[in-house]
Every structure is written in C-alpha cells, then in structure tokens.
C-alpha positions as protocol buffer text, in pm:
chain_id: "A"
residue {
  index: 1
  type: MET
  ca { x: -7 y: -3 z: 3 }
}
residue {
  index: 2
  type: LYS
  ca { x: 138 y: 338 z: -78 }
}
residue {
  index: 3
  type: PRO
  ca { x: 135 y: 609 z: 150 }
}
residue {
  index: 4
  type: THR
  ca { x: -142 y: 874 z: 47 }
}
residue {
  index: 5
  type: LEU
  ca { x: -142 y: 1268 z: 127 }
}
residue {
  index: 6
  type: GLN
  ca { x: -410 y: 1313 z: 321 }
}
residue {
  index: 7
  type: GLY
  ca { x: -485 y: 1690 z: 518 }
}
residue {
  index: 8
  type: GLY
  ca { x: -161 y: 1784 z: 421 }
}
residue {
  index: 9
  type: GLU
  ca { x: 47 y: 1488 z: 590 }
}
residue {
  index: 10
  type: LEU
  ca { x: 142 y: 1111 z: 468 }
}
residue {
  index: 11
  type: GLY
  ca { x: -114 y: 909 z: 616 }
}
residue {
  index: 12
  type: ARG
  ca { x: 96 y: 637 z: 752 }
}
residue {
  index: 13
  type: GLU
  ca { x: 364 y: 702 z: 1046 }
}
residue {
  index: 14
  type: GLY
  ca { x: 710 y: 688 z: 932 }
}
residue {
  index: 15
  type: MET
  ca { x: 944 y: 941 z: 838 }
}
residue {
  index: 16
  type: ASN
  ca { x: 859 y: 1329 z: 636 }
}
residue {
  index: 17
  type: GLY
  ca { x: 1024 y: 1607 z: 532 }
}
residue {
  index: 18
  type: GLU
  ca { x: 1069 y: 1796 z: 223 }
}
residue {
  index: 19
  type: VAL
  ca { x: 1341 y: 1869 z: -77 }
}
residue {
  index: 20
  type: VAL
  ca { x: 1283 y: 2285 z: -216 }
}
residue {
  index: 21
  type: TRP
  ca { x: 1494 y: 2369 z: -581 }
}
residue {
  index: 22
  type: THR
  ca { x: 1586 y: 2718 z: -568 }
}
residue {
  index: 23
  type: GLU
  ca { x: 1822 y: 2861 z: -836 }
}
residue {
  index: 24
  type: ALA
  ca { x: 2046 y: 3016 z: -566 }
}
residue {
  index: 25
  type: ALA
  ca { x: 2057 y: 2743 z: -350 }
}
residue {
  index: 26
  type: GLY
  ca { x: 1993 y: 2394 z: -552 }
}
residue {
  index: 27
  type: TYR
  ca { x: 1807 y: 2102 z: -379 }
}
residue {
  index: 28
  type: ILE
  ca { x: 1778 y: 2174 z: -32 }
}
residue {
  index: 29
  type: GLY
  ca { x: 1671 y: 1869 z: 191 }
}
residue {
  index: 30
  type: THR
  ca { x: 1484 y: 1885 z: 525 }
}
residue {
  index: 31
  type: THR
  ca { x: 1359 y: 1634 z: 775 }
}
residue {
  index: 32
  type: ASP
  ca { x: 1152 y: 1656 z: 1012 }
}
residue {
  index: 33
  type: ARG
  ca { x: 1319 y: 1756 z: 1261 }
}
residue {
  index: 34
  type: GLY
  ca { x: 1452 y: 2030 z: 1116 }
}
residue {
  index: 35
  type: LYS
  ca { x: 1813 y: 1859 z: 995 }
}
residue {
  index: 36
  type: ARG
  ca { x: 1901 y: 2025 z: 639 }
}
residue {
  index: 37
  type: PHE
  ca { x: 2150 y: 1896 z: 365 }
}
residue {
  index: 38
  type: GLY
  ca { x: 2227 y: 1995 z: 9 }
}
residue {
  index: 39
  type: ILE
  ca { x: 2170 y: 1726 z: -248 }
}
residue {
  index: 40
  type: TYR
  ca { x: 2265 y: 1702 z: -605 }
}
residue {
  index: 41
  type: GLY
  ca { x: 2506 y: 2005 z: -600 }
}
residue {
  index: 42
  type: SER
  ca { x: 2875 y: 2150 z: -623 }
}
residue {
  index: 43
  type: ASP
  ca { x: 2936 y: 1982 z: -305 }
}
residue {
  index: 44
  type: SER
  ca { x: 2689 y: 1776 z: -184 }
}
residue {
  index: 45
  type: PRO
  ca { x: 2610 y: 1370 z: -319 }
}
residue {
  index: 46
  type: SER
  ca { x: 2384 y: 1296 z: -565 }
}
residue {
  index: 47
  type: PRO
  ca { x: 2083 y: 1140 z: -457 }
}
residue {
  index: 48
  type: MET
  ca { x: 2213 y: 786 z: -541 }
}
residue {
  index: 49
  type: GLU
  ca { x: 2556 y: 873 z: -378 }
}
residue {
  index: 50
  type: MET
  ca { x: 2326 y: 905 z: -78 }
}
residue {
  index: 51
  type: VAL
  ca { x: 2180 y: 585 z: -87 }
}
residue {
  index: 52
  type: LEU
  ca { x: 2479 y: 411 z: -135 }
}
residue {
  index: 53
  type: HIS
  ca { x: 2633 y: 595 z: 188 }
}
residue {
  index: 54
  type: GLY
  ca { x: 2347 y: 557 z: 372 }
}
residue {
  index: 55
  type: HIS
  ca { x: 2383 y: 190 z: 324 }
}
residue {
  index: 56
  type: ALA
  ca { x: 2723 y: 160 z: 410 }
}
residue {
  index: 57
  type: ALA
  ca { x: 2615 y: 409 z: 738 }
}
residue {
  index: 58
  type: CYS
  ca { x: 2332 y: 195 z: 818 }
}
residue {
  index: 59
  type: SER
  ca { x: 2561 y: -140 z: 847 }
}
residue {
  index: 60
  type: LEU
  ca { x: 2865 y: 55 z: 1012 }
}
residue {
  index: 61
  type: ILE
  ca { x: 2614 y: 194 z: 1294 }
}
residue {
  index: 62
  type: ASP
  ca { x: 2480 y: -178 z: 1338 }
}
residue {
  index: 63
  type: VAL
  ca { x: 2811 y: -335 z: 1388 }
}
residue {
  index: 64
  type: ILE
  ca { x: 2907 y: -34 z: 1586 }
}
residue {
  index: 65
  type: ASP
  ca { x: 2606 y: -93 z: 1832 }
}
residue {
  index: 66
  type: GLY
  ca { x: 2689 y: -480 z: 1834 }
}
residue {
  index: 67
  type: LEU
  ca { x: 3003 y: -429 z: 1925 }
}
residue {
  index: 68
  type: LYS
  ca { x: 2884 y: -159 z: 2258 }
}
residue {
  index: 69
  type: HIS
  ca { x: 3021 y: -349 z: 2509 }
}
residue {
  index: 70
  type: ARG
  ca { x: 3397 y: -387 z: 2344 }
}
residue {
  index: 71
  type: ARG
  ca { x: 3358 y: -90 z: 2188 }
}
residue {
  index: 72
  type: GLU
  ca { x: 3635 y: 58 z: 2409 }
}
residue {
  index: 73
  type: ASN
  ca { x: 3864 y: -188 z: 2168 }
}
residue {
  index: 74
  type: VAL
  ca { x: 3811 y: -52 z: 1821 }
}
residue {
  index: 75
  type: GLU
  ca { x: 4043 y: 166 z: 1741 }
}
residue {
  index: 76
  type: PHE
  ca { x: 3927 y: 227 z: 1360 }
}
residue {
  index: 77
  type: ILE
  ca { x: 3639 y: 118 z: 1183 }
}
residue {
  index: 78
  type: LYS
  ca { x: 3536 y: 190 z: 847 }
}
residue {
  index: 79
  type: ILE
  ca { x: 3357 y: 56 z: 557 }
}
residue {
  index: 80
  type: GLU
  ca { x: 3442 y: 121 z: 166 }
}
residue {
  index: 81
  type: ILE
  ca { x: 3155 y: 104 z: -61 }
}
residue {
  index: 82
  type: GLU
  ca { x: 3160 y: 32 z: -452 }
}
residue {
  index: 83
  type: ALA
  ca { x: 2861 y: 8 z: -695 }
}
residue {
  index: 84
  type: ASP
  ca { x: 2762 y: -104 z: -1024 }
}
residue {
  index: 85
  type: ARG
  ca { x: 2441 y: 44 z: -1176 }
}
residue {
  index: 86
  type: ALA
  ca { x: 2243 y: -50 z: -1475 }
}
residue {
  index: 87
  type: ASP
  ca { x: 2354 y: 98 z: -1834 }
}
residue {
  index: 88
  type: GLN
  ca { x: 1991 y: 214 z: -1920 }
}
residue {
  index: 89
  type: THR
  ca { x: 1734 y: 425 z: -1737 }
}
residue {
  index: 90
  type: PRO
  ca { x: 1658 y: 374 z: -1442 }
}
residue {
  index: 91
  type: LYS
  ca { x: 1987 y: 322 z: -1320 }
}
residue {
  index: 92
  type: VAL
  ca { x: 1937 y: 136 z: -1011 }
}
residue {
  index: 93
  type: PHE
  ca { x: 2211 y: -32 z: -815 }
}
residue {
  index: 94
  type: THR
  ca { x: 2319 y: -381 z: -977 }
}
residue {
  index: 95
  type: SER
  ca { x: 2589 y: -493 z: -742 }
}
residue {
  index: 96
  type: ILE
  ca { x: 2702 y: -380 z: -416 }
}
residue {
  index: 97
  type: ARG
  ca { x: 3008 y: -420 z: -307 }
}
residue {
  index: 98
  type: MET
  ca { x: 3144 y: -376 z: 84 }
}
residue {
  index: 99
  type: ARG
  ca { x: 3469 y: -377 z: 245 }
}
residue {
  index: 100
  type: TYR
  ca { x: 3488 y: -348 z: 625 }
}
residue {
  index: 101
  type: ILE
  ca { x: 3829 y: -255 z: 810 }
}
residue {
  index: 102
  type: VAL
  ca { x: 3833 y: -292 z: 1176 }
}
residue {
  index: 103
  type: LYS
  ca { x: 4170 y: -226 z: 1391 }
}
residue {
  index: 104
  type: GLY
  ca { x: 4139 y: -346 z: 1721 }
}
residue {
  index: 105
  type: ASP
  ca { x: 4098 y: -604 z: 1967 }
}
residue {
  index: 106
  type: VAL
  ca { x: 3715 y: -757 z: 1881 }
}
residue {
  index: 107
  type: PRO
  ca { x: 3650 y: -1091 z: 1765 }
}
residue {
  index: 108
  type: GLU
  ca { x: 3692 y: -1155 z: 1424 }
}
residue {
  index: 109
  type: THR
  ca { x: 3375 y: -1439 z: 1452 }
}
residue {
  index: 110
  type: LEU
  ca { x: 3209 y: -1177 z: 1614 }
}
residue {
  index: 111
  type: VAL
  ca { x: 3230 y: -873 z: 1365 }
}
residue {
  index: 112
  type: LYS
  ca { x: 3133 y: -1116 z: 1114 }
}
residue {
  index: 113
  type: ARG
  ca { x: 2812 y: -1223 z: 1300 }
}
residue {
  index: 114
  type: LEU
  ca { x: 2760 y: -824 z: 1327 }
}
residue {
  index: 115
  type: ILE
  ca { x: 2774 y: -772 z: 936 }
}
residue {
  index: 116
  type: GLU
  ca { x: 2556 y: -1122 z: 851 }
}
residue {
  index: 117
  type: SER
  ca { x: 2310 y: -1013 z: 1070 }
}
residue {
  index: 118
  type: SER
  ca { x: 2272 y: -608 z: 920 }
}
residue {
  index: 119
  type: HIS
  ca { x: 2265 y: -734 z: 580 }
}
residue {
  index: 120
  type: ASP
  ca { x: 1983 y: -1052 z: 641 }
}
residue {
  index: 121
  type: LYS
  ca { x: 1780 y: -872 z: 936 }
}
residue {
  index: 122
  type: TYR
  ca { x: 1867 y: -496 z: 1002 }
}
residue {
  index: 123
  type: CYS
  ca { x: 2012 y: -222 z: 800 }
}
residue {
  index: 124
  type: SER
  ca { x: 1649 y: -129 z: 607 }
}
residue {
  index: 125
  type: VAL
  ca { x: 1842 y: 67 z: 360 }
}
residue {
  index: 126
  type: GLY
  ca { x: 2083 y: -253 z: 239 }
}
residue {
  index: 127
  type: ILE
  ca { x: 1776 y: -498 z: 228 }
}
residue {
  index: 128
  type: MET
  ca { x: 1602 y: -242 z: 26 }
}
residue {
  index: 129
  type: ILE
  ca { x: 1854 y: -214 z: -209 }
}
residue {
  index: 130
  type: THR
  ca { x: 1938 y: -619 z: -247 }
}
residue {
  index: 131
  type: ARG
  ca { x: 1523 y: -654 z: -258 }
}
residue {
  index: 132
  type: SER
  ca { x: 1553 y: -506 z: -565 }
}
residue {
  index: 133
  type: GLY
  ca { x: 1794 y: -740 z: -735 }
}
residue {
  index: 134
  type: ALA
  ca { x: 2118 y: -607 z: -642 }
}
residue {
  index: 135
  type: SER
  ca { x: 2371 y: -849 z: -574 }
}
residue {
  index: 136
  type: LEU
  ca { x: 2546 y: -782 z: -246 }
}
residue {
  index: 137
  type: GLU
  ca { x: 2946 y: -894 z: -153 }
}
residue {
  index: 138
  type: TRP
  ca { x: 3146 y: -788 z: 140 }
}
residue {
  index: 139
  type: SER
  ca { x: 3472 y: -844 z: 304 }
}
residue {
  index: 140
  type: LEU
  ca { x: 3618 y: -821 z: 626 }
}
residue {
  index: 141
  type: GLU
  ca { x: 3961 y: -704 z: 666 }
}
residue {
  index: 142
  type: MET
  ca { x: 4069 y: -721 z: 1083 }
}
residue {
  index: 143
  type: GLU
  ca { x: 4402 y: -541 z: 1135 }
}
residue {
  index: 144
  type: SER
  ca { x: 4548 y: -529 z: 1485 }
}
C-alpha cells in the first residue's frame, strides 16, 4: 500500500520532510526534525550517492551497536563501498561491494556475525537495495 496524502501529511507513520529547489541554493532537503542538507550540488552528493552511503552508514551503525560492550577496544572502523549500476534508465544498483576494515582487539567471529545480521535482518537501506535485485558482496579485513 502506497502512502497517500491526507490533510497535507503522509497517511502513514514514518519519516517525512521536504526537498525544495531554488535557483540560488539548488536542492535542499529538510527532515521533519529540521536537519537540512544539500542534494546534487557541486558540494553535495547525488541521490544515488546518498543511498549508497546511507547503506554503508546503516550497516556500520549496526556493527558499532553490536560491539557496544567492546567499543573501547575498537581503534578504527570503516566501510569502503563500491557499486555498479544498470546501463539503461532507470540506472538502479545492480551490485554492491562492501569492505569492512576493523582495527582493534575485537573477535573477528563476532564482527562477521554482526555484519551478517546487519545485511540479513537490520539494515533497512541495504535490505531495500538487495530486495530490488542488486547483489551484495562483503569482505572483512581485521587489523591489529
């Protein structure tokens, strides 16, 4: 069921906000909590870049949250992300590759389990992308 407009607000609980275009400022998004961000400008990401980076951020949040009792042992963690897109419009993501790099004294098996559960259960952005047909590959590099 698609959300419908009722009385100026979306008829479902969830997120809302707006995107406005002006000649001077370009595209500006504003969340319902007042957070503002540029879109598709010379200093701001395109919508697809935002989705891709949102996927990485979503998964990284899951991993960091899962390490909550060992977070003090994490010196550094990042995800490098790459994606391929369809050749024809709509140029949806067709494959995504994520490389997790973790430095610190945390068990590799725990980090792997957290990454797997992020992709299988928790990361809404990533699950949305893979359910649309994109393949996902990930790797983990542990540094001491």
